[in-house]
PDB file of C-alpha atoms and ligand atoms in Angstrom:
ATOM      1  CA  MET A 117      63.389  63.447  45.373  1.00 94.00           C
ATOM      2  CA  ASN A 118      65.278  64.086  48.493  1.00 96.00           C
ATOM      3  CA  LEU A 119      64.597  67.133  50.278  1.00 97.00           C
ATOM      4  CA  VAL A 120      66.492  69.226  53.263  1.00 97.00           C
ATOM      5  CA  LEU A 121      64.029  71.381  55.300  1.00 97.00           C
ATOM      6  CA  LEU A 122      66.292  74.106  57.297  1.00 96.00           C
ATOM      7  CA  GLY A 123      64.735  76.475  59.582  1.00 95.00           C
ATOM      8  CA  PRO A 124      65.237  77.265  63.161  1.00 94.00           C
ATOM      9  CA  PRO A 125      63.336  75.246  65.969  1.00 92.00           C
ATOM     10  CA  GLY A 126      59.898  76.772  65.391  1.00 89.00           C
ATOM     11  CA  ALA A 127      60.145  77.416  61.849  1.00 92.00           C
ATOM     12  CA  GLY A 128      57.470  75.342  60.785  1.00 90.00           C
ATOM     13  CA  LYS A 129      59.810  72.443  59.047  1.00 93.00           C
ATOM     14  CA  GLY A 130      57.210  69.601  60.699  1.00 90.00           C
ATOM     15  CA  THR A 131      53.859  70.842  59.443  1.00 89.00           C
ATOM     16  CA  GLN A 132      55.423  71.500  56.229  1.00 95.00           C
ATOM     17  CA  ALA A 133      57.573  68.249  55.875  1.00 94.00           C
ATOM     18  CA  ALA A 134      54.342  66.600  57.261  1.00 91.00           C
ATOM     19  CA  ARG A 135      52.156  68.210  53.894  1.00 92.00           C
ATOM     20  CA  ILE A 136      55.246  67.469  51.672  1.00 93.00           C
ATOM     21  CA  GLN A 137      55.209  64.026  52.668  1.00 92.00           C
ATOM     22  CA  GLU A 138      51.419  63.537  51.708  1.00 89.00           C
ATOM     23  CA  ALA A 139      51.861  65.374  48.044  1.00 90.00           C
ATOM     24  CA  HIS A 140      54.892  63.847  46.708  1.00 91.00           C
ATOM     25  CA  GLY A 141      54.868  60.315  48.666  1.00 92.00           C
ATOM     26  CA  LEU A 142      57.999  60.694  50.170  1.00 95.00           C
ATOM     27  CA  VAL A 143      59.204  59.643  53.983  1.00 96.00           C
ATOM     28  CA  HIS A 144      59.712  61.960  56.531  1.00 95.00           C
ATOM     29  CA  LEU A 145      62.898  61.865  58.623  1.00 96.00           C
ATOM     30  CA  SER A 146      62.299  64.050  61.396  1.00 96.00           C
ATOM     31  CA  THR A 147      65.483  63.545  63.744  1.00 97.00           C
ATOM     32  CA  GLY A 148      64.226  64.937  66.683  1.00 95.00           C
ATOM     33  CA  ASP A 149      61.268  62.594  66.478  1.00 94.00           C
ATOM     34  CA  MET A 150      63.581  59.977  66.584  1.00 96.00           C
ATOM     35  CA  LEU A 151      65.475  60.924  69.651  1.00 97.00           C
ATOM     36  CA  ARG A 152      62.181  61.444  71.404  1.00 94.00           C
ATOM     37  CA  ALA A 153      61.455  57.730  70.935  1.00 94.00           C
ATOM     38  CA  ALA A 154      64.865  57.116  71.753  1.00 96.00           C
ATOM     39  CA  ILE A 155      64.220  58.447  75.253  1.00 96.00           C
ATOM     40  CA  ALA A 156      60.654  57.761  75.499  1.00 94.00           C
ATOM     41  CA  SER A 157      61.599  53.392  74.963  1.00 97.00           C
ATOM     42  CA  GLY A 158      64.270  54.103  77.727  1.00 96.00           C
ATOM     43  CA  SER A 159      67.227  52.415  75.325  1.00 97.00           C
ATOM     44  CA  ASP A 160      70.790  52.649  75.315  1.00 96.00           C
ATOM     45  CA  LEU A 161      70.344  55.465  72.959  1.00 96.00           C
ATOM     46  CA  GLY A 162      67.716  57.449  74.675  1.00 97.00           C
ATOM     47  CA  ASN A 163      69.079  57.491  77.806  1.00 97.00           C
ATOM     48  CA  GLN A 164      72.333  58.856  76.445  1.00 97.00           C
ATOM     49  CA  VAL A 165      71.054  61.396  74.382  1.00 97.00           C
ATOM     50  CA  LYS A 166      68.078  62.687  77.268  1.00 96.00           C
ATOM     51  CA  GLU A 167      69.994  65.362  78.831  1.00 96.00           C
ATOM     52  CA  ILE A 168      71.272  66.418  75.616  1.00 96.00           C
ATOM     53  CA  VAL A 169      67.920  66.949  74.073  1.00 95.00           C
ATOM     54  CA  GLU A 170      66.092  68.573  77.216  1.00 93.00           C
ATOM     55  CA  SER A 171      69.415  71.056  77.757  1.00 93.00           C
ATOM     56  CA  GLY A 172      68.396  72.367  74.009  1.00 93.00           C
ATOM     57  CA  ALA A 173      71.967  71.378  73.065  1.00 95.00           C
ATOM     58  CA  LEU A 174      73.019  69.281  70.190  1.00 97.00           C
ATOM     59  CA  VAL A 175      73.308  65.571  70.196  1.00 97.00           C
ATOM     60  CA  PRO A 176      77.143  64.785  69.177  1.00 98.00           C
ATOM     61  CA  ASP A 177      77.125  64.433  65.083  1.00 98.00           C
ATOM     62  CA  ASP A 178      78.805  60.615  65.531  1.00 97.00           C
ATOM     63  CA  ILE A 179      75.361  59.676  67.246  1.00 97.00           C
ATOM     64  CA  ILE A 180      73.108  61.756  65.122  1.00 98.00           C
ATOM     65  CA  ILE A 181      75.109  60.280  61.674  1.00 97.00           C
ATOM     66  CA  ARG A 182      75.068  56.764  62.397  1.00 96.00           C
ATOM     67  CA  MET A 183      70.937  57.000  63.276  1.00 97.00           C
ATOM     68  CA  ILE A 184      70.123  58.668  60.094  1.00 97.00           C
ATOM     69  CA  GLU A 185      72.733  56.373  57.710  1.00 96.00           C
ATOM     70  CA  GLU A 186      70.673  53.280  59.410  1.00 96.00           C
ATOM     71  CA  ARG A 187      67.301  54.925  58.870  1.00 96.00           C
ATOM     72  CA  ILE A 188      68.162  55.541  54.993  1.00 95.00           C
ATOM     73  CA  ALA A 189      69.127  52.284  54.452  1.00 94.00           C
ATOM     74  CA  ALA A 190      65.465  50.988  55.144  1.00 95.00           C
ATOM     75  CA  PRO A 191      63.339  50.288  51.492  1.00 95.00           C
ATOM     76  CA  ASP A 192      61.147  52.957  52.540  1.00 94.00           C
ATOM     77  CA  CYS A 193      63.723  55.672  51.843  1.00 94.00           C
ATOM     78  CA  ALA A 194      64.099  54.307  48.304  1.00 92.00           C
ATOM     79  CA  LYS A 195      61.110  56.517  47.089  1.00 91.00           C
ATOM     80  CA  GLY A 196      62.507  59.634  48.606  1.00 96.00           C
ATOM     81  CA  PHE A 197      62.738  61.473  51.645  1.00 97.00           C
ATOM     82  CA  ILE A 198      62.276  64.754  53.475  1.00 97.00           C
ATOM     83  CA  LEU A 199      65.060  65.364  56.053  1.00 97.00           C
ATOM     84  CA  ASP A 200      63.602  67.216  59.021  1.00 96.00           C
ATOM     85  CA  GLY A 201      66.475  68.574  61.562  1.00 96.00           C
ATOM     86  CA  PHE A 202      69.436  67.412  59.693  1.00 98.00           C
ATOM     87  CA  PRO A 203      71.605  67.886  59.223  1.00 98.00           C
ATOM     88  CA  ARG A 204      72.342  70.921  61.681  1.00 97.00           C
ATOM     89  CA  THR A 205      76.183  71.054  61.462  1.00 98.00           C
ATOM     90  CA  VAL A 206      78.520  71.083  58.322  1.00 97.00           C
ATOM     91  CA  ARG A 207      79.735  67.655  59.432  1.00 98.00           C
ATOM     92  CA  GLN A 208      76.754  66.339  59.526  1.00 98.00           C
ATOM     93  CA  ALA A 209      76.021  67.753  55.787  1.00 98.00           C
ATOM     94  CA  GLU A 210      79.030  66.440  54.669  1.00 98.00           C
ATOM     95  CA  ALA A 211      78.318  63.315  56.310  1.00 98.00           C
ATOM     96  CA  LEU A 212      75.293  62.969  54.173  1.00 98.00           C
ATOM     97  CA  ASP A 213      76.700  63.837  51.001  1.00 97.00           C
ATOM     98  CA  SER A 214      79.104  60.663  51.540  1.00 96.00           C
ATOM     99  CA  MET A 215      76.748  58.492  52.600  1.00 96.00           C
ATOM    100  CA  LEU A 216      74.305  59.470  49.728  1.00 96.00           C
ATOM    101  CA  GLU A 217      77.595  59.254  47.156  1.00 96.00           C
ATOM    102  CA  LYS A 218      77.723  55.202  48.206  1.00 94.00           C
ATOM    103  CA  LYS A 219      73.922  54.683  46.828  1.00 92.00           C
ATOM    104  CA  SER A 220      74.347  57.436  44.200  1.00 94.00           C
ATOM    105  CA  LEU A 221      72.236  59.747  45.242  1.00 95.00           C
ATOM    106  CA  LYS A 222      71.814  63.203  46.245  1.00 96.00           C
ATOM    107  CA  ILE A 223      69.987  65.810  47.598  1.00 97.00           C
ATOM    108  CA  ASP A 224      68.213  67.611  45.390  1.00 96.00           C
ATOM    109  CA  HIS A 225      66.595  70.552  47.025  1.00 97.00           C
ATOM    110  CA  VAL A 226      67.166  71.992  50.286  1.00 97.00           C
ATOM    111  CA  VAL A 227      64.774  74.352  52.053  1.00 97.00           C
ATOM    112  CA  GLU A 228      65.415  77.259  54.337  1.00 97.00           C
ATOM    113  CA  LEU A 229      62.095  78.520  55.887  1.00 96.00           C
ATOM    114  CA  LYS A 230      62.931  82.064  57.444  1.00 95.00           C
ATOM    115  CA  VAL A 231      61.598  83.249  60.505  1.00 93.00           C
ATOM    116  CA  ASP A 232      62.360  85.867  63.227  1.00 90.00           C
ATOM    117  CA  ASP A 233      63.519  85.242  66.340  1.00 87.00           C
ATOM    118  CA  ALA A 234      61.116  87.053  68.015  1.00 85.00           C
ATOM    119  CA  ALA A 235      58.006  85.088  66.381  1.00 86.00           C
ATOM    120  CA  LEU A 236      59.764  81.711  67.327  1.00 89.00           C
ATOM    121  CA  VAL A 237      59.656  81.835  70.698  1.00 86.00           C
ATOM    122  CA  LYS A 238      56.118  82.986  70.604  1.00 84.00           C
ATOM    123  CA  ARG A 239      55.414  80.004  68.429  1.00 85.00           C
ATOM    124  CA  ILE A 240      57.479  77.365  70.417  1.00 88.00           C
ATOM    125  CA  SER A 241      55.791  78.159  73.752  1.00 85.00           C
ATOM    126  CA  GLY A 242      52.424  77.598  73.265  1.00 89.00           C
ATOM    127  CA  ARG A 243      53.192  74.068  71.251  1.00 91.00           C
ATOM    128  CA  PHE A 244      51.107  70.803  72.533  1.00 95.00           C
ATOM    129  CA  SER A 245      50.383  67.888  70.405  1.00 94.00           C
ATOM    130  CA  CYS A 246      48.081  64.618  70.312  1.00 96.00           C
ATOM    131  CA  ALA A 247      49.668  62.299  72.898  1.00 94.00           C
ATOM    132  CA  ALA A 248      47.734  59.500  70.670  1.00 95.00           C
ATOM    133  CA  CYS A 249      48.081  60.913  66.997  1.00 93.00           C
ATOM    134  CA  GLY A 250      50.732  63.482  67.267  1.00 90.00           C
ATOM    135  CA  ALA A 251      48.682  66.342  65.809  1.00 90.00           C
ATOM    136  CA  GLY A 252      50.006  69.855  66.422  1.00 90.00           C
ATOM    137  CA  TYR A 253      48.129  72.344  68.001  1.00 93.00           C
ATOM    138  CA  HIS A 254      49.153  76.076  69.960  1.00 92.00           C
ATOM    139  CA  ASP A 255      47.203  77.821  72.200  1.00 92.00           C
ATOM    140  CA  ALA A 256      47.240  80.942  70.483  1.00 89.00           C
ATOM    141  CA  PHE A 257      47.215  79.938  66.714  1.00 87.00           C
ATOM    142  CA  LYS A 258      45.273  76.115  66.241  1.00 90.00           C
ATOM    143  CA  GLN A 259      43.277  75.423  69.458  1.00 95.00           C
ATOM    144  CA  PRO A 260      41.035  71.641  68.577  1.00 97.00           C
ATOM    145  CA  LYS A 261      37.749  72.402  67.102  1.00 97.00           C
ATOM    146  CA  THR A 262      35.959  70.822  70.090  1.00 97.00           C
ATOM    147  CA  GLU A 263      38.399  71.673  73.521  1.00 95.00           C
ATOM    148  CA  GLY A 264      40.089  69.106  74.674  1.00 96.00           C
ATOM    149  CA  VAL A 265      39.126  66.592  72.130  1.00 97.00           C
ATOM    150  CA  CYS A 266      41.593  65.562  69.076  1.00 97.00           C
ATOM    151  CA  ASP A 267      40.238  66.959  65.778  1.00 97.00           C
ATOM    152  CA  ALA A 268      42.197  64.038  63.793  1.00 95.00           C
ATOM    153  CA  CYS A 269      41.605  61.183  65.887  1.00 97.00           C
ATOM    154  CA  GLY A 270      39.205  61.710  68.955  1.00 97.00           C
ATOM    155  CA  GLY A 271      42.098  61.948  71.581  1.00 97.00           C
ATOM    156  CA  LYS A 272      41.560  63.493  74.971  1.00 97.00           C
ATOM    157  CA  GLU A 273      45.117  63.160  75.791  1.00 97.00           C
ATOM    158  CA  PHE A 274      47.413  66.538  75.092  1.00 97.00           C
ATOM    159  CA  SER A 275      51.204  66.453  76.177  1.00 94.00           C
ATOM    160  CA  ARG A 276      53.668  69.241  75.678  1.00 93.00           C
ATOM    161  CA  ARG A 277      57.652  68.586  75.033  1.00 90.00           C
ATOM    162  CA  LYS A 278      60.094  69.163  77.513  1.00 88.00           C
ATOM    163  CA  ASP A 279      62.245  71.347  75.443  1.00 90.00           C
ATOM    164  CA  ASP A 280      59.563  73.893  74.273  1.00 89.00           C
ATOM    165  CA  ASN A 281      59.922  76.360  77.520  1.00 87.00           C
ATOM    166  CA  PRO A 282      61.469  79.962  77.281  1.00 84.00           C
ATOM    167  CA  GLU A 283      64.814  79.099  78.497  1.00 86.00           C
ATOM    168  CA  THR A 284      65.513  75.895  76.658  1.00 90.00           C
ATOM    169  CA  VAL A 285      63.979  77.250  73.238  1.00 89.00           C
ATOM    170  CA  LYS A 286      66.834  80.113  73.697  1.00 89.00           C
ATOM    171  CA  ALA A 287      69.434  77.450  73.659  1.00 91.00           C
ATOM    172  CA  ARG A 288      67.856  75.974  70.993  1.00 92.00           C
ATOM    173  CA  LEU A 289      68.051  79.353  69.056  1.00 93.00           C
ATOM    174  CA  GLU A 290      71.652  80.013  70.072  1.00 94.00           C
ATOM    175  CA  ALA A 291      72.663  76.464  68.421  1.00 95.00           C
ATOM    176  CA  TYR A 292      70.859  77.265  65.583  1.00 95.00           C
ATOM    177  CA  HIS A 293      73.054  80.441  64.835  1.00 95.00           C
ATOM    178  CA  ALA A 294      76.164  79.047  65.914  1.00 97.00           C
ATOM    179  CA  GLN A 295      75.897  75.610  63.987  1.00 96.00           C
ATOM    180  CA  THR A 296      73.013  74.948  61.799  1.00 96.00           C
ATOM    181  CA  ALA A 297      73.259  78.196  59.905  1.00 95.00           C
ATOM    182  CA  PRO A 298      76.727  78.063  58.374  1.00 95.00           C
ATOM    183  CA  ILE A 299      75.126  74.969  56.520  1.00 97.00           C
ATOM    184  CA  LEU A 300      73.339  78.026  54.381  1.00 96.00           C
ATOM    185  CA  PRO A 301      76.214  78.772  52.435  1.00 97.00           C
ATOM    186  CA  TYR A 302      77.755  74.912  52.117  1.00 96.00           C
ATOM    187  CA  TYR A 303      74.443  74.401  50.276  1.00 97.00           C
ATOM    188  CA  ARG A 304      74.111  77.826  48.285  1.00 96.00           C
ATOM    189  CA  GLU A 305      77.462  76.781  47.019  1.00 96.00           C
ATOM    190  CA  ARG A 306      76.006  73.337  45.558  1.00 95.00           C
ATOM    191  CA  GLU A 307      72.921  75.482  44.115  1.00 95.00           C
ATOM    192  CA  VAL A 308      70.174  73.470  45.881  1.00 96.00           C
ATOM    193  CA  LEU A 309      69.133  76.284  48.759  1.00 97.00           C
ATOM    194  CA  ARG A 310      66.083  77.416  48.343  1.00 96.00           C
ATOM    195  CA  THR A 311      64.440  80.216  51.055  1.00 96.00           C
ATOM    196  CA  VAL A 312      60.971  80.532  51.377  1.00 96.00           C
ATOM    197  CA  ASP A 313      59.225  83.269  53.591  1.00 95.00           C
ATOM    198  CA  GLY A 314      58.198  81.036  56.980  1.00 93.00           C
ATOM    199  CA  MET A 315      56.584  84.180  58.501  1.00 91.00           C
ATOM    200  CA  ALA A 316      53.433  83.734  55.919  1.00 91.00           C
ATOM    201  CA  ASP A 317      50.043  81.727  57.099  1.00 89.00           C
ATOM    202  CA  PHE A 318      50.687  77.499  56.943  1.00 88.00           C
ATOM    203  CA  ASP A 319      49.469  77.699  53.380  1.00 94.00           C
ATOM    204  CA  GLY A 320      51.499  80.355  51.997  1.00 95.00           C
ATOM    205  CA  VAL A 321      54.801  78.608  53.306  1.00 96.00           C
ATOM    206  CA  THR A 322      53.231  75.357  51.891  1.00 96.00           C
ATOM    207  CA  ALA A 323      52.356  77.235  48.402  1.00 96.00           C
ATOM    208  CA  GLN A 324      55.982  79.010  48.368  1.00 96.00           C
ATOM    209  CA  ILE A 325      57.617  75.299  48.739  1.00 95.00           C
ATOM    210  CA  ALA A 326      55.675  73.902  46.048  1.00 94.00           C
ATOM    211  CA  ALA A 327      57.224  76.614  43.980  1.00 94.00           C
ATOM    212  CA  ALA A 328      60.415  76.135  44.999  1.00 92.00           C
ATOM    213  CA  LEU A 329      60.347  72.541  44.481  1.00 90.00           C
ATOM    214  CA  GLN A 330      59.326  72.568  40.341  1.00 85.00           C
TER     215      GLN A 330
HETATM  216  P1  AMP B 407      63.915  69.372  66.834  1.00 61.77           P
HETATM  217  O1  AMP B 407      63.072  68.058  67.247  1.00 61.77           O
HETATM  218  O2  AMP B 407      64.531  69.074  65.964  1.00 61.77           O
HETATM  219  O3  AMP B 407      63.613  70.293  66.945  1.00 61.77           O
HETATM  220  O4  AMP B 407      65.048  68.329  68.106  1.00 61.77           O
HETATM  221  C1  AMP B 407      64.935  67.968  69.121  1.00 61.77           C
HETATM  222  C2  AMP B 407      65.886  68.184  69.888  1.00 61.77           C
HETATM  223  O5  AMP B 407      66.702  66.870  69.524  1.00 61.77           O
HETATM  224  C3  AMP B 407      67.292  69.278  69.339  1.00 61.77           C
HETATM  225  O6  AMP B 407      67.184  70.604  70.428  1.00 61.77           O
HETATM  226  C4  AMP B 407      68.834  68.605  69.750  1.00 61.77           C
HETATM  227  O7  AMP B 407      69.097  68.009  71.047  1.00 61.77           O
HETATM  228  C5  AMP B 407      68.101  66.985  69.109  1.00 61.77           C
HETATM  229  N1  AMP B 407      68.473  67.059  67.371  1.00 61.77           N
HETATM  230  C6  AMP B 407      67.719  66.605  66.595  1.00 61.77           C
HETATM  231  N2  AMP B 407      67.884  66.803  65.295  1.00 61.77           N
HETATM  232  C7  AMP B 407      69.719  66.551  66.091  1.00 61.77           C
HETATM  233  C8  AMP B 407      71.013  66.647  65.260  1.00 61.77           C
HETATM  234  N3  AMP B 407      70.545  66.957  63.517  1.00 61.77           N
HETATM  235  N4  AMP B 407      72.245  66.906  65.617  1.00 61.77           N
HETATM  236  C9  AMP B 407      71.851  67.563  66.751  1.00 61.77           C
HETATM  237  N5  AMP B 407      70.940  67.309  67.577  1.00 61.77           N
HETATM  238  C10 AMP B 407      70.472  66.787  67.388  1.00 61.77           C
END
């Protein structure tokens, strides 16, 4: 099974993708995580995209399409994958379809997480994660059980994404509405789009996604 998780920044795509990965044994592919890893490593790709990612704008389609095409060709993706943060433009959606078609594969479901813009700014602004294992936390909604200690690995260092500040969040939301939302009709026409209420709590959203994938 190959899935796309669609939704604005802060909709909970990463959290839900991690849960689906565990439940269905799929590979979680987050283009945002790949770009942040490239930036942290100081690679040519990382240097090329650093400023764009930190501004909240979208990285050019050609760069992203090449990156995903290489990743999907890796053997672990043969068991199926969850795309989180890709495609983000109609051109990326078309490129995805044609790269999968060459391998006789397809996207089986596209799940849209629908969330109000006002809630997103609040959700994103309080996010932080464990620097060692990446477990996600939130100032208002999910503090570690022991202050300053990661629940998952015991790590004591935490980090916040550079683009999780109110101005950049605004730019990211604008990019979503202008460039990514037009993908919804593309997938609706192909009858693979399922919309779930992303305002529900984490478990509620997970249950809705499980029902949508049946
Ligand atoms: P995310 O972690 O998905 O919120 O992505 C963080 C940032 O990475 C975005 O604001 C963009 O700058 C860039 N990015 C991630 N995925 C894509 C994509 N599919 N197309 C263009 N830019 C992307």
